[in-house]
mmCIF file of C-alpha atoms in Angstrom:
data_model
loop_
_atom_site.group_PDB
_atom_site.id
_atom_site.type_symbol
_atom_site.label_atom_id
_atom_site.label_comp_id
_atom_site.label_asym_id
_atom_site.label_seq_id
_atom_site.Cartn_x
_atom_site.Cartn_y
_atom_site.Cartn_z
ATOM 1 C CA UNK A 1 -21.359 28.299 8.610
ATOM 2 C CA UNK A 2 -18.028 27.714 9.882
ATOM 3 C CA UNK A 3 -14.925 26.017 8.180
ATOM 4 C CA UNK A 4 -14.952 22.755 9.487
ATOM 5 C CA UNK A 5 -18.968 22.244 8.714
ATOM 6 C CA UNK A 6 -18.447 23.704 4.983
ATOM 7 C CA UNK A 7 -15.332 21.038 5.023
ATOM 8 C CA UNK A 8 -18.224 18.192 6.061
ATOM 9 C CA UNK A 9 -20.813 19.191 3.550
ATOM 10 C CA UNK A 10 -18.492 19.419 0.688
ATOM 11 C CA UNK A 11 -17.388 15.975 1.716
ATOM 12 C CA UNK A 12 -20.862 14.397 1.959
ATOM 13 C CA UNK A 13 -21.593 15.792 -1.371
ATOM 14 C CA UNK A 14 -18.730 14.511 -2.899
ATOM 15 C CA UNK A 15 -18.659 11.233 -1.447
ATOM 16 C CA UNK A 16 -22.007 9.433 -0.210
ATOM 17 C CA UNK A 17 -22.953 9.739 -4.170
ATOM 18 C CA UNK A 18 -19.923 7.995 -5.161
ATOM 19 C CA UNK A 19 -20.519 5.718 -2.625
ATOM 20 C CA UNK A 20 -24.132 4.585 -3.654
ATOM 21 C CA UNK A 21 -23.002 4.625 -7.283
ATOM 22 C CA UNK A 22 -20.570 1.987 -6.612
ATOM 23 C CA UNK A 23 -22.825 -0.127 -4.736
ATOM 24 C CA UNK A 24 -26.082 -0.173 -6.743
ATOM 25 C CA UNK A 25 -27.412 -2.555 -5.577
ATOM 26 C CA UNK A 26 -27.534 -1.521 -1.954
ATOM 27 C CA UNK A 27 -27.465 2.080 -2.730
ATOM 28 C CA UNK A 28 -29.486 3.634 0.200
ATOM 29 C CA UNK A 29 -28.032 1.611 2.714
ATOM 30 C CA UNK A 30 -24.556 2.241 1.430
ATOM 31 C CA UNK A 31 -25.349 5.737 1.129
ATOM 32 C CA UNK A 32 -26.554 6.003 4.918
ATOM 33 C CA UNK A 33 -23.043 3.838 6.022
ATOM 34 C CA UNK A 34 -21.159 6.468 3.688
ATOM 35 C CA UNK A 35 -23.385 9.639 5.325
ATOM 36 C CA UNK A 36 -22.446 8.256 9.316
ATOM 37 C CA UNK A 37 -18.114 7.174 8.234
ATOM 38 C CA UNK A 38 -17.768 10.802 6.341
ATOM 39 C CA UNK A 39 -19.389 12.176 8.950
ATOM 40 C CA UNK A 40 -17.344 10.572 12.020
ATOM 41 C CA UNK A 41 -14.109 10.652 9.619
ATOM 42 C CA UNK A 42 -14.052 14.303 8.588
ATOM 43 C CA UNK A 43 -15.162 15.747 11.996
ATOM 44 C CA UNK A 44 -11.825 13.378 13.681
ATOM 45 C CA UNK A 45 -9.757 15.202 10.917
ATOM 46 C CA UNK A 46 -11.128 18.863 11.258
ATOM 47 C CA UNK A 47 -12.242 18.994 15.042
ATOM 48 C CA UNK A 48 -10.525 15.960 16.472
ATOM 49 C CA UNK A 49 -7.189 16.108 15.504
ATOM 50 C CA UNK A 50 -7.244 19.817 16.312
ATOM 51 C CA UNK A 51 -8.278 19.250 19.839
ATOM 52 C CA UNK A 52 -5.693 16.637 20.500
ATOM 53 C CA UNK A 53 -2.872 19.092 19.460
ATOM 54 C CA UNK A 54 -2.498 17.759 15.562
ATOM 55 C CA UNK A 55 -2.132 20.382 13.380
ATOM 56 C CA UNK A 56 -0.546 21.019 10.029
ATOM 57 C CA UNK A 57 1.225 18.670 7.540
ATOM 58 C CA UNK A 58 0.049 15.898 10.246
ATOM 59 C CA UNK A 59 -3.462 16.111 10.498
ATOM 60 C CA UNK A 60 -3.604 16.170 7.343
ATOM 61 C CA UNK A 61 -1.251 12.740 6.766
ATOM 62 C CA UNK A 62 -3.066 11.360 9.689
ATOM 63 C CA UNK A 63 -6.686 12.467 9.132
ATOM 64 C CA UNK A 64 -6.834 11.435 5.497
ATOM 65 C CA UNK A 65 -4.859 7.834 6.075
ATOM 66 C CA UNK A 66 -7.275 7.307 8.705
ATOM 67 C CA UNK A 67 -10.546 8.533 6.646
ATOM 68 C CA UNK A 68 -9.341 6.211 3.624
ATOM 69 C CA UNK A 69 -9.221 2.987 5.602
ATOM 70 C CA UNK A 70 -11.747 3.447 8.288
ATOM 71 C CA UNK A 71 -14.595 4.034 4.934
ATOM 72 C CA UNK A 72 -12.746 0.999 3.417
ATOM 73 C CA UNK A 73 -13.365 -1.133 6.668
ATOM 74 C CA UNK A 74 -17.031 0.305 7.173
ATOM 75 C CA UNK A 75 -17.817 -0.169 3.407
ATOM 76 C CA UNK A 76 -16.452 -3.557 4.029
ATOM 77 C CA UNK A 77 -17.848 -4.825 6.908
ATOM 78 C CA UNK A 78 -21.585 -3.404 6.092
ATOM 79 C CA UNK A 79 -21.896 -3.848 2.673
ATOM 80 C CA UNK A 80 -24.108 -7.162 1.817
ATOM 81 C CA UNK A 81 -22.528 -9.332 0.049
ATOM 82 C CA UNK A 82 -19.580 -8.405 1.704
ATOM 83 C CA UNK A 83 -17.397 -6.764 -1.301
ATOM 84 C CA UNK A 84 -13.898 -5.605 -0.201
ATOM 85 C CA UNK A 85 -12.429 -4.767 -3.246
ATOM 86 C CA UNK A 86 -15.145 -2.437 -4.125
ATOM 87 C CA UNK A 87 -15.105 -1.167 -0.634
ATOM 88 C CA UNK A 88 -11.688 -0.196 -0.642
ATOM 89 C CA UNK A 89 -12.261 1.547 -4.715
ATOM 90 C CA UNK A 90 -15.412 3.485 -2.854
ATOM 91 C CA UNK A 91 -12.704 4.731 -0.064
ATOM 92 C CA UNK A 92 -9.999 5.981 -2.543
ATOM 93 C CA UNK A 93 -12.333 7.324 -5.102
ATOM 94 C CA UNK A 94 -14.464 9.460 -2.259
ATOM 95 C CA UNK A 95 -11.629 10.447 -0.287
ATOM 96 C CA UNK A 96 -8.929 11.290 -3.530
ATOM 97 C CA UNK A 97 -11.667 13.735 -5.455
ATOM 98 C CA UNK A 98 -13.092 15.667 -2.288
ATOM 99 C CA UNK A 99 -9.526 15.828 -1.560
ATOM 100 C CA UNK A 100 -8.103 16.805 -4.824
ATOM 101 C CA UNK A 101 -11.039 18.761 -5.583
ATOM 102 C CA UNK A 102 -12.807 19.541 -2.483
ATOM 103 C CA UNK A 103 -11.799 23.486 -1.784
ATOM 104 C CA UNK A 104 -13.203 24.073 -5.599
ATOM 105 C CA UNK A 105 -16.143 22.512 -4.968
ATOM 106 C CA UNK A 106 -16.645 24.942 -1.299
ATOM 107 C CA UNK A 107 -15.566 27.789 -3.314
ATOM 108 C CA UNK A 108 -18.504 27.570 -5.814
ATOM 109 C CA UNK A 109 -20.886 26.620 -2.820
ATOM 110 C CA UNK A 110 -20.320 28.842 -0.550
ATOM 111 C CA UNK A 111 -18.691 31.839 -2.189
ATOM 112 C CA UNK B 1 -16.010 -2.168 -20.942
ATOM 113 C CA UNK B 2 -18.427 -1.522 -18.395
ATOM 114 C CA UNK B 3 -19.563 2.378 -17.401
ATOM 115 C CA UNK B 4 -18.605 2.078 -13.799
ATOM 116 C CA UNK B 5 -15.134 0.474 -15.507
ATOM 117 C CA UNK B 6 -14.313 3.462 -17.472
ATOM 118 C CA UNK B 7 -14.872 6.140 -14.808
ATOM 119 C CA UNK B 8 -12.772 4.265 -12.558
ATOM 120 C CA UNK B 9 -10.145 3.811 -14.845
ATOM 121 C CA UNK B 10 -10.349 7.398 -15.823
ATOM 122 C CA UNK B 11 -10.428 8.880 -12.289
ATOM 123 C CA UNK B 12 -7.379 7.033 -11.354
ATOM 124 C CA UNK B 13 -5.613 8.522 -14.366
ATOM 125 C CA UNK B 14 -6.798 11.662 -12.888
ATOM 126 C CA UNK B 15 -5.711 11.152 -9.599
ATOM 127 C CA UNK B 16 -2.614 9.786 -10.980
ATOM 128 C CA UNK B 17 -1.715 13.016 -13.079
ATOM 129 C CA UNK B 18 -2.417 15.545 -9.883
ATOM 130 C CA UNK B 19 1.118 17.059 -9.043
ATOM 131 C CA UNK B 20 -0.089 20.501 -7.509
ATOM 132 C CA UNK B 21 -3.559 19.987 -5.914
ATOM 133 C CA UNK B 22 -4.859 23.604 -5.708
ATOM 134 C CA UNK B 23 -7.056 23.123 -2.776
ATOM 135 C CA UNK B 24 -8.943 20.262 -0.456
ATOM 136 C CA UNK B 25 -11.394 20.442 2.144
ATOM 137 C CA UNK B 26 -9.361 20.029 5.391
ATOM 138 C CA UNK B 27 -9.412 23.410 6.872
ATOM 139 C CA UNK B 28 -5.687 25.738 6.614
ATOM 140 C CA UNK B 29 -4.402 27.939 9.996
ATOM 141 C CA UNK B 30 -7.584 29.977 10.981
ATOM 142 C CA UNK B 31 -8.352 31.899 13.775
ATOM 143 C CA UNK B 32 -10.958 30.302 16.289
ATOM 144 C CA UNK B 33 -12.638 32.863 17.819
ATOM 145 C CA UNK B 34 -15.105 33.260 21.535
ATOM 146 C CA UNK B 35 -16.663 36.701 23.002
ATOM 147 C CA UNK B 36 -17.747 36.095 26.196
ATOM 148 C CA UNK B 37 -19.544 39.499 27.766
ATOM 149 C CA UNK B 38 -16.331 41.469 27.039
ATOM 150 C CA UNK B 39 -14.090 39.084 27.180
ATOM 151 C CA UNK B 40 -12.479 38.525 23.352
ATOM 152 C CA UNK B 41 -10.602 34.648 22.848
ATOM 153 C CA UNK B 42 -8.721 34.660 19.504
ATOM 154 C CA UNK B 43 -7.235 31.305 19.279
ATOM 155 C CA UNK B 44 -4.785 29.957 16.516
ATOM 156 C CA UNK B 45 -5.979 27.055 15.074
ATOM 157 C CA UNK B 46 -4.822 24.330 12.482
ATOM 158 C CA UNK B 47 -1.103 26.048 13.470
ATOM 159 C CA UNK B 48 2.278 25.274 14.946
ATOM 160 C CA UNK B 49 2.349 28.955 15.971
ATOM 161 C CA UNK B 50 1.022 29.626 19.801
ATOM 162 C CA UNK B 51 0.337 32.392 21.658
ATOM 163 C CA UNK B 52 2.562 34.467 22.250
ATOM 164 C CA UNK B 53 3.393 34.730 18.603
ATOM 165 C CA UNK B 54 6.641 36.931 17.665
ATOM 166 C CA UNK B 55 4.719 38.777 15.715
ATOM 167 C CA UNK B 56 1.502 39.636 17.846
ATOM 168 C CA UNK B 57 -1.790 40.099 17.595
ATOM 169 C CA UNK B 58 -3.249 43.032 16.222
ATOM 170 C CA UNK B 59 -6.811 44.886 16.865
ATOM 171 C CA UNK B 60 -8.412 47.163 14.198
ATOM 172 C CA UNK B 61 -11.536 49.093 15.474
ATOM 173 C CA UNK B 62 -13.771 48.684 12.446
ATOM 174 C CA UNK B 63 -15.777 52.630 13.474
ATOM 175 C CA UNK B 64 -12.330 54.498 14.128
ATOM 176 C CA UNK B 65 -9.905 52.572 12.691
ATOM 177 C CA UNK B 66 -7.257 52.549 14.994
ATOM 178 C CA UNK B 67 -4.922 49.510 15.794
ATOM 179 C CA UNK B 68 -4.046 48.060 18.509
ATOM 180 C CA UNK B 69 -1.075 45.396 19.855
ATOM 181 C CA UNK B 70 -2.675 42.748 22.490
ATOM 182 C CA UNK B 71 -0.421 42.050 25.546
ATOM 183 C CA UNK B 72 1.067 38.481 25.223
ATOM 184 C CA UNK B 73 -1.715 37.339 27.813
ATOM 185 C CA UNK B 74 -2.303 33.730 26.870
ATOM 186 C CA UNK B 75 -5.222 31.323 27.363
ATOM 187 C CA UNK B 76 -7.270 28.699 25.869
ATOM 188 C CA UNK B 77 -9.505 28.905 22.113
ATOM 189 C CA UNK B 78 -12.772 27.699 22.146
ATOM 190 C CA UNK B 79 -11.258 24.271 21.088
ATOM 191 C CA UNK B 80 -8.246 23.708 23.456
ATOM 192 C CA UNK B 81 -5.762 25.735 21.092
ATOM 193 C CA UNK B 82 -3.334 28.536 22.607
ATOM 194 C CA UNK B 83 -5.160 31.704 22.238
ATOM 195 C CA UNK B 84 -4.673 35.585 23.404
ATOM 196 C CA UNK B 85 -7.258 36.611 25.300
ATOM 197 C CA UNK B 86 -8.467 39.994 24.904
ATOM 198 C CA UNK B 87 -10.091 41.546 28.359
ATOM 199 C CA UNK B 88 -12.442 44.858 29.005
ATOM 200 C CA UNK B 89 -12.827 45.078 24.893
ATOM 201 C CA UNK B 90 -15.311 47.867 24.231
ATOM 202 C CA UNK B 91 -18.518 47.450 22.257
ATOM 203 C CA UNK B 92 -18.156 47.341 18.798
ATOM 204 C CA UNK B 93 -16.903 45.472 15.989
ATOM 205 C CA UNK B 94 -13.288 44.505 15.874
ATOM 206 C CA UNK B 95 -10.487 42.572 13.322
ATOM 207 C CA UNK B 96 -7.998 40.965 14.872
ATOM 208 C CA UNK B 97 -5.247 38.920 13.158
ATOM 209 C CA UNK B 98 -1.040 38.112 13.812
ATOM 210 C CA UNK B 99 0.696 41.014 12.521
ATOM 211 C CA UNK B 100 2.534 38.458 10.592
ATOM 212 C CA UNK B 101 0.030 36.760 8.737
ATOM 213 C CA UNK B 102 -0.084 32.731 8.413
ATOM 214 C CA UNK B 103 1.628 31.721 5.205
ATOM 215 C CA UNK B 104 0.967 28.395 3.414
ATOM 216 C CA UNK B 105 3.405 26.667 5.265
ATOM 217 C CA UNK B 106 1.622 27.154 8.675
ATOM 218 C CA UNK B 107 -0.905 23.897 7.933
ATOM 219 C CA UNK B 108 -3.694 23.375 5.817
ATOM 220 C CA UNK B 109 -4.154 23.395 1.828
ATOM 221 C CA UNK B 110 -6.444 25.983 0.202
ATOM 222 C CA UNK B 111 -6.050 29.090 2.238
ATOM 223 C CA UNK B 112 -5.624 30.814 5.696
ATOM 224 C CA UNK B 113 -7.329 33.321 7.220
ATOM 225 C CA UNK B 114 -5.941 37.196 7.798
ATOM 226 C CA UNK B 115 -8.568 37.990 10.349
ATOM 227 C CA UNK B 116 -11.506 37.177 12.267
ATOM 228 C CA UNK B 117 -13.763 39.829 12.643
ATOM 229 C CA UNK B 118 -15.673 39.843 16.135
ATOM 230 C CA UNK B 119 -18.225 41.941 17.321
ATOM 231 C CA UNK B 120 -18.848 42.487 21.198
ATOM 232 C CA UNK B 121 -22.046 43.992 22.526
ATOM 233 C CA UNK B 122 -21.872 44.186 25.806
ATOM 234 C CA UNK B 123 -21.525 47.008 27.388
ATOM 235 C CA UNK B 124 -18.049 47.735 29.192
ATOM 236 C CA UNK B 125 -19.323 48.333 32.580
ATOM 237 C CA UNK B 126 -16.852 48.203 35.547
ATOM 238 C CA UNK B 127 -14.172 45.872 34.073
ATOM 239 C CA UNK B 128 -10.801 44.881 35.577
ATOM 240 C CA UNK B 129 -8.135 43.066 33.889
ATOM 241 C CA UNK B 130 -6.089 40.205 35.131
ATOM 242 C CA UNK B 131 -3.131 41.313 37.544
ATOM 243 C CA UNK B 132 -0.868 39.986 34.274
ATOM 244 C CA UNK B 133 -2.671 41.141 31.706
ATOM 245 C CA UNK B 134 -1.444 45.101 31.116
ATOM 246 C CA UNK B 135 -3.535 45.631 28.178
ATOM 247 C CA UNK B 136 -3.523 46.586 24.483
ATOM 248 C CA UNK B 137 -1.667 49.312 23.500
ATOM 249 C CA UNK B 138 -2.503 51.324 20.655
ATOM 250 C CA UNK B 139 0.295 51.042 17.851
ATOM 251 C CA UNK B 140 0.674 52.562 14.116
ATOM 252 C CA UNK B 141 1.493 49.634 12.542
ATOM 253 C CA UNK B 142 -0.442 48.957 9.537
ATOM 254 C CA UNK B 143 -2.569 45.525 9.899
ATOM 255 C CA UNK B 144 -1.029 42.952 6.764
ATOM 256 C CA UNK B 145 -4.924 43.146 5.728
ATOM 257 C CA UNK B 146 -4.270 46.812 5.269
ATOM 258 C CA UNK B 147 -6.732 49.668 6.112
ATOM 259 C CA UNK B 148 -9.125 49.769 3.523
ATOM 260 C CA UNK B 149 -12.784 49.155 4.157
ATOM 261 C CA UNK B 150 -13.560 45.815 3.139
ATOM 262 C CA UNK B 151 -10.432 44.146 3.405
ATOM 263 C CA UNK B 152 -10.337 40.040 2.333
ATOM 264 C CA UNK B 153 -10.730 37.871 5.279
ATOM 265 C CA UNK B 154 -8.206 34.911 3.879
ATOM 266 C CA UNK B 155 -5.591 34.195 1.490
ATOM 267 C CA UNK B 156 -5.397 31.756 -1.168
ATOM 268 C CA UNK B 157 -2.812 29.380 -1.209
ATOM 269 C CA UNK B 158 -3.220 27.982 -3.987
ATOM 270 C CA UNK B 159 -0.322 25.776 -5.745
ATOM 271 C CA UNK B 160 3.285 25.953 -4.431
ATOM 272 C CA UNK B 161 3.101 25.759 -0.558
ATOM 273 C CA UNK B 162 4.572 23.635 1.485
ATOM 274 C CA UNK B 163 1.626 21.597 1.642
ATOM 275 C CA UNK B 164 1.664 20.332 -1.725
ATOM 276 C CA UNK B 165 4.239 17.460 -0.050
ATOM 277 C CA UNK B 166 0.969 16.487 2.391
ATOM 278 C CA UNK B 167 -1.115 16.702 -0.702
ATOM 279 C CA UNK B 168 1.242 15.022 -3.120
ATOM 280 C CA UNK B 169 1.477 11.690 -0.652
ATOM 281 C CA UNK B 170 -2.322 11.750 0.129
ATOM 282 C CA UNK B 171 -3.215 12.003 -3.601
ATOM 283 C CA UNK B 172 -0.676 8.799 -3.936
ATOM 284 C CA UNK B 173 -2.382 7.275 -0.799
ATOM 285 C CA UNK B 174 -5.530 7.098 -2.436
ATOM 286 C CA UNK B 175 -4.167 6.436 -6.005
ATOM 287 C CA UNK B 176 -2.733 3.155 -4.627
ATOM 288 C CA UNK B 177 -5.506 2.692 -3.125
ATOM 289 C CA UNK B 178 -7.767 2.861 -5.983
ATOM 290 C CA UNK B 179 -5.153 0.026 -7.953
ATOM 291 C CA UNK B 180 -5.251 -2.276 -4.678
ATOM 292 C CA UNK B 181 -9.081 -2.012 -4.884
ATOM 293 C CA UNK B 182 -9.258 -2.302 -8.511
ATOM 294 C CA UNK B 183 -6.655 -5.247 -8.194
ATOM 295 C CA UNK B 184 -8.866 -7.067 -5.201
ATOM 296 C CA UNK B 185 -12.099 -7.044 -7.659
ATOM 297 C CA UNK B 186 -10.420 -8.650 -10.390
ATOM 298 C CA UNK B 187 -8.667 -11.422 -8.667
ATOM 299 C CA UNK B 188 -12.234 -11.983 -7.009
ATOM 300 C CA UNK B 189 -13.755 -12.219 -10.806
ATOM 301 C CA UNK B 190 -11.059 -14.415 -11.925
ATOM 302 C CA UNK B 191 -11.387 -17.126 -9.197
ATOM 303 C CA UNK B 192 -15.188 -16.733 -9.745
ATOM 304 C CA UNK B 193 -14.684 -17.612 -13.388
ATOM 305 C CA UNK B 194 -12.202 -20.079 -12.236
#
């Protein structure tokens, strides 16, 4: 498995759970939205940005602003009753743990 | 308080305490690596470093050990980056890395890679390089992975590098974050009560 899949499977584990914790009463379908942004998000910051010449300190200012308010705006926009505030809480929480805590979390799943 | 409450409350204490982040899961500098026939692509990816790099690339033969400097012949890595292309490479299975390793401050939290190892299997055949591509040439410089049999493939970075600045302002990104959302589902509550 390369880097940039382990990258996206650490971050759907981290994050579609907090996702459908914080929404429990839509938790499938907010765990679905969470499964498709983290997906779209994480490949833009490890593939994407890559490609389009963004590396370093950058792609990861970049990649991570962009993953924190694109979630927001998805959580947002899909979740029923629209709930901003908690969409934007879902967004930070996801993205600040598999951030802060992410390479731990590949290092005890993948060795 | 409420359950949800609490473990928001405490993960943005959490959030809020992280100074040195020790890792993440956006890839560091790594090597991006195609064989085609015998044809090796080494390209330097999630790095401001390009090919060619001061330092060059190295070759270790995995069977007979010996190392080898690639010509500064240039191309493109599987995913647009600059790479050094390695031409007629014999069958068999190879390390190749900068002689100068990436260091922490070359992009990416958590580590960066030494080497990739590659194996080609095709046999060499007729082969003829590119008119500007002269070829490796063997050299007795030790590889920074060193010699031994199993050397380690990355290195941890850990606390300390550069990148703790790009960690520092994305764990403060998503801290404020985390108060802005907090703040947005109160005010909702109170004019709801209201």
């Amino acid at each position: 498995m390369n880097g940039a899949l382990r990258a996206l499977v650490v971050t759907l584990v981290i994050e579609v759970p907090i996702v459908a914790a914080l929404f429990p009463r839509q938790r499938l379908r907010m765990a679905a939205i969470a499964l498709v942004a983290n997906t779209v998000t994480n490949l833009t910051l490890n593939v994407g940005l890559p490609r389009m010449g963004v590396h370093g300190m950058p792609r990861i200012l970049v990649g991570e602003a962009a993953a924190l308010v694109l979630e927001a705006a998805a959580y947002a926009l899909l979740s029923r009753p629209r709930e901003v505030g908690r969409a934007i809480i879902a967004s930070a929480l996801g993205n600040g743990l598999s951030f802060t805590f992410g390479g731990a979390l590949a290092s005890l799943m993948f060795g | 308080m409420h359950r949800p409450t609490v473990f928001i409350l405490a993960t943005t204490c959490a959030l809020a305490v992280v100074t040195h982040a020790h890792a993440d899961c956006a890839e560091g500098a790594r090597y991006d690596t195609g064989v085609a026939s015998n044809t090796v692509t080494i390209g330097l990816a999630n790095t401001s470093r390009v090919c060619p790099d001061t330092s060059g690339m190295l070759r270790q033969n995995e069977t007979t050990g010996e190392i080898d400097l690639l010509a500064s012949y240039c191309g493109m890595g599987p995913d647009g980056e600059s790479a050094y292309v390695d031409e007629c490479v014999a069958p068999g299975t190879y390390r190749y890395g900068l002689a100068v390793p990436y260091s922490c401050t070359e992009g990416g939290c958590g580590g960066v890679e030494m080497f990739a190892e590659i194996t080609v299997a095709s046999a060499l055949g007729t082969c003829t390089r590119a008119a500007t591509d002269p070829g490796p040439t063997i050299t007795n410089d030790a590889p920074p992975w060193g010699t031994g049999p199993s050397p380690a493939g990355g290195k941890n970075c850990g606390g300390g590098c550069a990148c703790d600045t790009a960690t520092a302002s994305v764990a403060s990104m998503n801290t404020f974050a985390l108060f802005v959302g907090i703040a947005v589902v109160l005010t909702a509550r109170k004019r709801r009560r209201a």
